[in-house]
């Protein structure tokens, strides 16, 4: 996976150059400091933009749930998934970071619900309410889920000074995808070929780069980065490797998912 090694090397070089040789752990760690995108150094922003460009070249991670490769029988459709988010849980969220994470997770769950021919109006209404709560019309762009939509979502959040929240939502979507797939590997994994499996874990590597960069500036991101650290072991470049790693890491995936909205 040379492309990942190259990006990690580039990220380390840029971070060290822009921080005068300090690591993220040596920076100011005051929990009372709010995220201010204007504080991001130019070289770090260039790195984030480069990572986003790579990210937007890939098919959205939730796309595998709606590309037509997963076919459920009438009998399977009758057994509705019991592992999706409880929408009532969303009503108690109060933090921006929680709400953006919920949006990322619900964008995945909505596609699963569609597969099982469940009523998705409640998902759409909940996402719309969250978009209103956080006063962010860009979320309506993201909810469509195409590669162009994700690119537009990133651009809008960068313009609005919410680049950190783009990555919060994206991280949650990845974790929810991993969680959903791990709940029914035999049904969902056949939708992947080796390229799709490699691209999925490449998403995880790109996510790590962005979270590492932003952890210096945002304590919510720093906590998220630490929470998702075990997922860095997902580096499959084939479907067989992806299956093996998903089975091995199912407990870590479930643990990370359980903590996302806390």
Short mmCIF file of C-alpha atoms in Angstrom, two decimals:
data_model
loop_
_atom_site.label_atom_id
_atom_site.label_comp_id
_atom_site.label_asym_id
_atom_site.label_seq_id
_atom_site.Cartn_x
_atom_site.Cartn_y
_atom_site.Cartn_z
CA UNK A 1 0.00 0.00 0.00
CA UNK A 2 2.54 2.52 -1.17
CA UNK A 3 0.00 5.32 -1.50
CA UNK A 4 -0.71 5.17 2.26
CA UNK A 5 2.99 5.11 3.17
CA UNK A 6 3.60 8.13 0.99
CA UNK A 7 0.75 10.10 2.56
CA UNK A 8 1.88 9.26 6.08
CA UNK A 9 5.40 10.41 5.29
CA UNK A 10 4.12 13.63 3.76
CA UNK A 11 1.88 14.29 6.74
CA UNK A 12 4.67 13.79 9.26
CA UNK A 13 6.98 16.09 7.33
CA UNK A 14 4.38 18.84 7.09
CA UNK A 15 3.39 18.60 10.74
CA UNK A 16 6.98 18.76 11.96
CA UNK A 17 7.83 21.62 9.63
CA UNK A 18 4.83 23.72 10.58
CA UNK A 19 5.04 23.01 14.32
CA UNK A 20 8.72 23.65 14.69
CA UNK A 21 9.47 19.97 15.28
CA UNK A 22 6.85 19.47 18.01
CA UNK A 23 4.40 16.61 17.94
CA UNK A 24 0.68 17.08 18.50
CA UNK A 25 1.04 15.88 22.08
CA UNK A 26 3.40 18.74 22.83
CA UNK A 27 0.98 21.41 21.74
CA UNK A 28 -1.41 23.32 23.97
CA UNK A 29 -3.94 20.83 25.38
CA UNK A 30 -6.40 23.19 27.07
CA UNK A 31 -9.87 21.60 26.99
CA UNK A 32 -11.51 25.01 27.29
CA UNK A 33 -10.12 26.21 23.96
CA UNK A 34 -12.75 26.07 21.20
CA UNK A 35 -11.89 25.11 17.65
CA UNK A 36 -11.04 28.07 15.42
CA UNK A 37 -10.35 27.13 11.83
CA UNK A 38 -8.47 30.39 11.32
CA UNK A 39 -5.79 29.08 13.68
CA UNK A 40 -4.88 26.20 11.38
CA UNK A 41 -1.48 26.87 9.90
CA UNK A 42 -1.25 27.21 6.14
CA UNK A 43 0.82 24.07 5.64
CA UNK A 44 -1.57 22.00 7.72
CA UNK A 45 -4.55 23.35 5.77
CA UNK A 46 -2.80 22.45 2.54
CA UNK A 47 -2.31 18.94 3.90
CA UNK A 48 -5.98 18.70 4.88
CA UNK A 49 -7.04 19.87 1.42
CA UNK A 50 -4.72 17.32 -0.20
CA UNK A 51 -6.14 14.53 1.92
CA UNK A 52 -9.67 15.68 1.07
CA UNK A 53 -8.79 15.60 -2.63
CA UNK A 54 -7.67 11.99 -2.26
CA UNK A 55 -10.78 11.23 -0.20
CA UNK A 56 -13.06 12.65 -2.88
CA UNK A 57 -11.47 10.49 -5.58
CA UNK A 58 -12.90 7.44 -3.86
CA UNK A 59 -16.49 6.26 -3.95
CA UNK A 60 -18.33 7.24 -0.74
CA UNK A 61 -18.00 4.50 1.86
CA UNK A 62 -21.78 4.12 2.19
CA UNK A 63 -22.09 3.65 -1.57
CA UNK A 64 -21.53 -0.08 -1.26
CA UNK A 65 -24.92 -0.27 0.44
CA UNK A 66 -26.74 1.29 -2.49
CA UNK A 67 -24.84 0.26 -5.63
CA UNK A 68 -27.18 -2.66 -6.32
CA UNK A 69 -24.69 -5.41 -5.47
CA UNK A 70 -26.46 -6.36 -2.24
CA UNK A 71 -29.62 -8.26 -3.02
CA UNK A 72 -31.93 -9.39 -0.23
CA UNK A 73 -34.48 -12.14 -0.64
CA UNK A 74 -38.09 -11.62 0.40
CA UNK A 75 -37.42 -13.77 3.46
CA UNK A 76 -34.34 -11.71 4.40
CA UNK A 77 -36.27 -8.48 4.01
CA UNK A 78 -38.79 -9.70 6.56
CA UNK A 79 -36.06 -9.92 9.25
CA UNK A 80 -35.41 -6.25 9.90
CA UNK A 81 -31.97 -5.25 11.28
CA UNK A 82 -31.94 -4.65 15.02
CA UNK A 83 -28.51 -3.02 15.10
CA UNK A 84 -29.30 0.40 13.62
CA UNK A 85 -29.28 3.55 15.73
CA UNK A 86 -32.29 4.17 17.92
CA UNK A 87 -33.63 7.45 16.58
CA UNK A 88 -34.93 8.35 20.04
CA UNK A 89 -31.31 8.42 21.18
CA UNK A 90 -30.61 11.28 18.79
CA UNK A 91 -33.07 13.56 20.59
CA UNK A 92 -30.80 13.76 23.63
CA UNK A 93 -27.70 14.97 21.80
CA UNK A 94 -26.53 18.44 22.74
CA UNK A 95 -23.01 18.92 21.33
CA UNK A 96 -22.21 19.94 17.76
CA UNK A 97 -19.72 17.10 17.47
CA UNK A 98 -22.36 14.58 18.56
CA UNK A 99 -24.88 15.88 16.06
CA UNK A 100 -22.45 15.79 13.14
CA UNK A 101 -21.43 12.27 14.09
CA UNK A 102 -25.10 11.28 14.23
CA UNK A 103 -25.60 12.70 10.74
CA UNK A 104 -22.74 10.55 9.43
CA UNK A 105 -24.12 7.44 11.12
CA UNK A 106 -27.70 8.04 10.00
CA UNK A 107 -26.63 8.51 6.38
CA UNK A 108 -25.43 4.90 6.54
CA UNK A 109 -28.38 3.53 8.50
CA UNK A 110 -30.81 5.12 6.06
CA UNK A 111 -29.25 3.14 3.21
CA UNK A 112 -29.48 -0.07 5.22
CA UNK A 113 -33.13 0.69 5.96
CA UNK A 114 -33.74 1.19 2.24
CA UNK A 115 -32.22 -2.23 1.53
CA UNK A 116 -34.71 -3.80 3.93
CA UNK A 117 -37.59 -1.75 2.46
CA UNK A 118 -38.14 0.02 5.75
CA UNK A 119 -39.78 3.42 5.99
CA UNK A 120 -36.94 5.95 5.77
CA UNK A 121 -39.05 9.07 6.35
CA UNK A 122 -38.04 9.08 10.02
CA UNK A 123 -34.36 9.01 9.04
CA UNK A 124 -34.82 11.88 6.61
CA UNK A 125 -36.74 13.89 9.20
CA UNK A 126 -34.10 13.28 11.87
CA UNK A 127 -31.26 14.31 9.57
CA UNK A 128 -33.22 17.42 8.54
CA UNK A 129 -33.81 18.31 12.20
CA UNK A 130 -30.11 17.89 12.98
CA UNK A 131 -29.24 20.13 10.04
CA UNK A 132 -31.57 22.76 11.48
CA UNK A 133 -30.19 22.32 14.99
CA UNK A 134 -26.62 22.95 13.84
CA UNK A 135 -27.70 25.65 11.36
CA UNK A 136 -25.86 24.03 8.48
CA UNK A 137 -27.59 23.81 5.08
CA UNK A 138 -24.52 21.99 3.71
CA UNK A 139 -25.75 18.82 5.42
CA UNK A 140 -28.51 18.59 2.81
CA UNK A 141 -25.75 18.27 0.23
CA UNK A 142 -24.02 15.49 2.14
CA UNK A 143 -27.20 13.48 2.61
CA UNK A 144 -27.39 12.62 -1.09
CA UNK A 145 -24.16 10.67 -0.73
CA UNK A 146 -22.52 10.84 -4.19
CA UNK A 147 -18.82 11.57 -4.61
CA UNK A 148 -19.65 15.04 -5.95
CA UNK A 149 -21.92 15.65 -2.96
CA UNK A 150 -19.15 14.75 -0.50
CA UNK A 151 -16.72 17.05 -2.34
CA UNK A 152 -19.27 19.88 -2.18
CA UNK A 153 -19.88 19.14 1.50
CA UNK A 154 -16.16 19.47 2.26
CA UNK A 155 -15.90 22.73 0.33
CA UNK A 156 -18.94 24.16 2.11
CA UNK A 157 -17.68 23.18 5.57
CA UNK A 158 -14.24 24.61 4.82
CA UNK A 159 -15.86 27.85 3.74
CA UNK A 160 -18.02 27.89 6.88
CA UNK A 161 -15.08 27.28 9.21
CA UNK A 162 -16.37 23.81 10.09
CA UNK A 163 -13.73 21.62 8.50
CA UNK A 164 -13.39 19.73 11.78
CA UNK A 165 -17.06 18.82 11.69
CA UNK A 166 -16.76 17.48 8.15
CA UNK A 167 -14.24 14.99 9.49
CA UNK A 168 -16.39 14.25 12.55
CA UNK A 169 -19.29 13.25 10.28
CA UNK A 170 -17.00 11.33 7.91
CA UNK A 171 -15.36 9.40 10.75
CA UNK A 172 -18.75 8.42 12.14
CA UNK A 173 -19.92 7.26 8.70
CA UNK A 174 -16.87 5.03 8.33
CA UNK A 175 -17.34 3.50 11.77
CA UNK A 176 -21.05 2.92 11.15
CA UNK A 177 -20.24 1.26 7.82
CA UNK A 178 -17.73 -1.02 9.47
CA UNK A 179 -20.21 -1.79 12.23
CA UNK A 180 -23.06 -2.59 9.82
CA UNK A 181 -20.86 -4.83 7.66
CA UNK A 182 -19.46 -6.62 10.71
CA UNK A 183 -23.01 -7.45 11.86
CA UNK A 184 -23.69 -9.43 8.69
CA UNK A 185 -20.39 -10.10 6.97
CA UNK A 186 -21.66 -12.96 4.82
CA UNK A 187 -24.40 -10.78 3.31
CA UNK A 188 -22.63 -7.45 2.92
CA UNK A 189 -19.05 -8.39 2.07
CA UNK A 190 -19.88 -10.01 -1.30
CA UNK A 191 -20.67 -6.47 -2.50
CA UNK A 192 -16.93 -5.75 -2.33
CA UNK A 193 -14.25 -6.65 -4.81
CA UNK A 194 -10.54 -6.31 -3.99
CA UNK A 195 -10.44 -2.70 -5.19
CA UNK A 196 -13.44 -1.72 -3.08
CA UNK A 197 -11.91 -3.37 -0.01
CA UNK A 198 -8.61 -1.58 -0.60
CA UNK A 199 -10.38 1.75 -1.14
CA UNK A 200 -12.35 1.33 2.08
CA UNK A 201 -9.24 0.85 4.20
CA UNK A 202 -7.58 3.67 2.27
CA UNK A 203 -10.42 5.86 3.52
CA UNK A 204 -9.41 4.88 7.06
CA UNK A 205 -5.78 5.83 6.42
CA UNK A 206 -6.82 9.20 4.99
CA UNK A 207 -9.11 9.76 7.94
CA UNK A 208 -6.23 9.14 10.33
CA UNK A 209 -4.11 11.75 8.57
CA UNK A 210 -6.82 14.38 8.91
CA UNK A 211 -7.65 13.56 12.52
CA UNK A 212 -3.96 13.61 13.44
CA UNK A 213 -3.60 17.06 11.86
CA UNK A 214 -6.74 18.47 13.48
CA UNK A 215 -6.11 16.96 16.92
CA UNK A 216 -3.71 19.82 17.64
CA UNK A 217 -6.49 22.37 17.18
CA UNK A 218 -9.63 20.58 18.39
CA UNK A 219 -9.92 18.54 21.59
CA UNK A 220 -13.04 16.74 20.33
CA UNK A 221 -11.01 15.58 17.33
CA UNK A 222 -8.14 14.58 19.61
CA UNK A 223 -10.49 12.38 21.64
CA UNK A 224 -11.99 10.94 18.43
CA UNK A 225 -8.51 10.22 17.08
CA UNK A 226 -7.67 8.27 20.22
CA UNK A 227 -11.01 6.44 20.18
CA UNK A 228 -10.49 5.25 16.61
CA UNK A 229 -6.80 4.36 16.99
CA UNK A 230 -7.47 0.58 17.11
CA UNK A 231 -9.05 0.79 13.65
CA UNK A 232 -5.68 1.74 12.18
CA UNK A 233 -4.98 -1.99 11.95
CA UNK A 234 -7.54 -2.25 9.16
CA UNK A 235 -5.31 -2.14 6.10
CA UNK A 236 -6.72 -4.84 3.80
CA UNK A 237 -5.98 -4.77 0.09
CA UNK A 238 -8.26 -7.68 -0.80
CA UNK A 239 -11.69 -8.98 0.13
CA UNK A 240 -10.17 -12.00 1.89
CA UNK A 241 -7.97 -9.76 4.04
CA UNK A 242 -10.90 -7.46 4.74
CA UNK A 243 -13.03 -10.41 5.91
CA UNK A 244 -10.24 -11.66 8.16
CA UNK A 245 -9.65 -8.24 9.69
CA UNK A 246 -13.35 -7.53 10.19
CA UNK A 247 -13.82 -10.81 12.03
CA UNK A 248 -10.76 -10.18 14.17
CA UNK A 249 -11.62 -6.58 14.97
CA UNK A 250 -15.38 -6.87 15.44
CA UNK A 251 -15.11 -6.15 19.21
CA UNK A 252 -13.02 -3.00 18.60
CA UNK A 253 -15.44 -1.79 15.92
CA UNK A 254 -18.41 -2.32 18.23
CA UNK A 255 -16.63 -0.53 21.08
CA UNK A 256 -15.75 2.48 18.92
CA UNK A 257 -19.29 2.71 17.59
CA UNK A 258 -20.75 2.56 21.09
CA UNK A 259 -18.67 5.57 22.16
CA UNK A 260 -19.28 7.85 19.19
CA UNK A 261 -22.33 9.64 20.54
CA UNK A 262 -21.23 9.85 24.18
#
